[in-house]
Amino acid sequence: MKTNYLKNSIAIFFTILASFYSTKAICQDVYGSSRKQWLSIAEELKPNLTKTVETPQRIVSLVEDKSSFQGWKTVSGEPLTDLYEKSFKEKKTVILDFGKHLTGYFSFKVTPLRGTPDAPLKFKLIFGEVPSEIATPFDPYKGDLSRAWLQDEIITVMDVPSTVNISRRMAFRYVKIELLGSSQYYDFKIEQAQCTAVTSANSTPTALNSSTDVMIKKIDSIGLNTLKECMQTVYEDGPKRDRRLWIGDLYLESLANSYSFKNHDLTKRCLYLLAGLSDQNGYLVGTVFETPEPHPQSGQHLLDYSFLYNVTLKEYLTATNDYETAKSLWPVAKKQIEIAQSYVLPNGMMDFEKAKKDWWLFFDWNEALDRQTALQGLTIYTLKQTYELAKLLKKEDELKEIPDLIKKMSSASKANLYDKKSGLFTSGDKKQISYASQIWMVLANVTTPAEAQLALKNITNHKDAVIPGAPYLYHFFISALIESGLKAEARQALTTYWGGMVAKGADTFWEVYNPNDEYLSPYHFFPINSYCHAWSCTPVYFIRKYPEIFQ
Ligand code: RAM
């Protein structure tokens, strides 16, 4: 009896001791004192935004038109002087067209025309990136994301005359001003409508070769606008919605930036911010906010985005030769590799089921997509890119086991995922055929060059293939085509896909684009989609990096 009691007490003592040490391990910050320094470097690099005052180009009215994007087009209305000189009480509503997409602060003046102003004015303003946003009723709201993202505001102006400043930063080309309330004892007009546009893109990219095809020139210039608008104090995903830093968007924006505005400090700031805001165990968080003070969206872990952090760091180093930054952030990259390794099964395949449970595996906006093969491919790609980074930093000793792991995972991919008969990679138990699988296997370079070309050609002709849901995945498709030597196909795909948006009137490229479904929305309400979206800007990168293909 007594010995049992003693045994139990000893066991309890050791359990408490063990749990004390494991709690301590969890609480310990793997990046130690670096974190503070990373955040202060990020803060120092916060850019001053360039401000430009823009004015409306014309008054428009909206016309329902089946052949226009999402069923609406604008037509020129009365001259702007009508607004600035005549009674707004009579006019009641106006739609201003600024002629281009802007991100900034809208203001206008209200000036008395007759009588003494004896009461406030009430207006409703709606800002739209595309015409349908102004035309589509927002309520009853059917979307999944917050209704508050939609850019409508009701404002009360207490003093007339005065300048009305809308404090919320807006992303728009069109603004509708509607009068909701006014006094019968005085009249007024609207004057000096303007937008103070802001961006951290502060240089003029070089011009393309003069002989460049007209459509490619257009795609490049719209891509540049898209990127410029998303470049704020971080690379935002979209200046209308989300308005924050996501690793996947950062990766693509920083690529395009390296070949255009070359604001490398913005990339550096974002890399440090993400590192500084990672979890204590070294896991990156997929998205972070800047205000009221920098903080992560806790628990938002995207495995594919975490991996792309490493690729972004490598590309940053290649573009800048900033070894100091790359060295300082190397522990973060190394940690992501450890995470990857922890999911590799003895047979060389990623433990997809476990990864799916532990993480958000994004890859594309497409619920139907089986992500097993894409994850396998991206992991190999990340291992390779990180190993390259290690070599540049002379740290390959720290990744000694990686080259063998790459080999093992590549042959496992071939053995388990490649269907020789069809020349395509499949994914999951149901052997799904998708663009995503071919793309990531080609980028992982697990095939012979001939097999890579075959997979990409076959997927384009496959009637039932799961196609990309957003330009994000389309970027990697173009990349895979180029990597496998299908240059003409890459040019054709880029021109058709992004050219499709141009033909539909895009001023900036969109978050979601399916040529066959203009109303597609991952959030189940198309006006909440972002129509100036970071990950859509990458034609800039392709066109400028590969002039022999595109210019
Ligand atoms: C959305 C945004 C963003 C993307 C994430 C995964 O919220 O479109 O760009 O990175 O999803």
XYZ file of N, CA, C and O and ligand atoms in Angstrom, residues 145 236-238 241-242 244-250 286-287 300 302 305 360 362-363 365 472 511-512 522-523 530 533-535, ligand 1:
135
model
N -18.530 37.780 -46.913
C -17.624 38.697 -46.197
C -18.430 39.879 -45.672
O -19.555 40.122 -46.115
N -0.782 45.646 -50.488
C -2.121 45.171 -50.114
C -2.589 44.146 -51.137
O -2.149 44.155 -52.287
N -3.524 43.301 -50.727
C -4.087 42.361 -51.707
C -5.067 43.083 -52.619
O -5.119 42.844 -53.813
N -5.828 44.004 -52.033
C -6.732 44.817 -52.839
C -7.004 46.100 -52.090
O -7.226 46.060 -50.878
N -10.864 45.877 -50.796
C -11.262 44.872 -49.814
C -10.098 44.009 -49.350
O -9.290 43.590 -50.182
N -10.054 43.819 -48.080
C -8.985 43.139 -47.340
C -7.926 44.165 -46.933
O -7.565 44.238 -45.797
N -4.901 44.407 -46.904
C -3.840 43.982 -45.994
C -2.851 43.055 -46.691
O -3.056 42.676 -47.832
N -1.834 42.768 -45.954
C -0.734 41.980 -46.503
C -1.011 40.490 -46.355
O -1.227 39.998 -45.251
N -0.994 39.800 -47.508
C -1.076 38.337 -47.519
C 0.208 37.838 -48.172
O 0.674 38.423 -49.156
N 0.725 36.731 -47.682
C 2.021 36.280 -48.211
C 1.940 35.961 -49.705
O 2.820 36.326 -50.474
N 0.879 35.294 -50.126
C 0.768 34.908 -51.534
C 0.718 36.123 -52.454
O 1.346 36.145 -53.523
N -0.003 37.131 -52.025
C -0.100 38.348 -52.829
C 1.235 39.081 -52.843
O 1.676 39.581 -53.881
N 1.870 39.129 -51.671
C 3.190 39.755 -51.577
C 4.155 39.106 -52.580
O 4.903 39.807 -53.279
N -0.566 33.736 -42.407
C -0.802 34.067 -43.823
C -1.095 35.520 -44.085
O -0.806 36.039 -45.159
N -1.666 36.213 -43.113
C -2.030 37.610 -43.342
C -1.881 38.441 -42.073
O -2.156 37.944 -40.972
N -4.572 32.227 -38.682
C -4.765 32.148 -40.138
C -3.499 31.581 -40.808
O -2.681 32.330 -41.338
N -1.711 29.456 -43.640
C -1.829 28.865 -44.986
C -0.498 28.197 -45.296
O 0.527 28.884 -45.383
N 1.156 29.437 -48.573
C 1.682 30.793 -48.434
C 2.968 30.796 -47.591
O 3.916 31.523 -47.897
N -4.800 25.708 -43.680
C -5.606 26.093 -44.842
C -4.684 25.906 -46.049
O -3.610 26.523 -46.127
N -4.502 26.736 -49.635
C -5.267 27.636 -50.507
C -5.130 27.247 -51.992
O -6.063 26.751 -52.597
N -4.052 27.521 -52.600
C -3.725 27.229 -53.999
C -4.601 27.929 -55.023
O -4.140 28.344 -56.071
N -8.918 29.773 -55.644
C -10.314 29.862 -55.212
C -11.111 28.821 -55.975
O -11.569 29.090 -57.082
N -4.627 34.258 -59.688
C -3.517 33.783 -58.853
C -2.944 32.487 -59.418
O -1.752 32.380 -59.669
N -9.663 40.247 -59.026
C -9.368 39.158 -58.090
C -9.817 37.812 -58.638
O -9.150 36.787 -58.451
N -10.972 37.845 -59.291
C -11.560 36.618 -59.813
C -11.897 36.863 -61.272
O -12.475 37.902 -61.601
N -16.113 34.066 -54.959
C -15.865 33.117 -53.873
C -16.666 33.496 -52.633
O -16.796 32.709 -51.704
N -17.179 34.729 -52.638
C -17.890 35.243 -51.460
C -19.394 35.336 -51.711
O -20.123 36.002 -50.986
N -12.897 41.954 -55.415
C -12.005 43.097 -55.586
C -11.678 43.198 -57.077
O -11.316 42.213 -57.712
N -6.792 43.833 -58.027
C -6.273 42.850 -57.084
C -4.823 42.480 -57.365
O -4.445 42.110 -58.467
N -4.052 42.540 -56.276
C -2.622 42.299 -56.316
C -2.213 41.145 -57.219
O -1.384 41.293 -58.118
N -2.813 39.984 -56.970
C -2.288 38.779 -57.625
C -2.590 38.757 -59.118
O -2.195 37.853 -59.823
C -8.564 36.613 -50.136
C -7.825 37.625 -50.904
C -6.317 37.502 -50.863
C -5.871 36.077 -50.776
C -6.585 35.287 -49.742
C -6.200 33.854 -49.678
O -8.970 37.122 -48.930
O -8.316 37.541 -52.177
O -5.778 38.071 -51.992
O -4.504 36.016 -50.595
O -7.953 35.357 -49.986
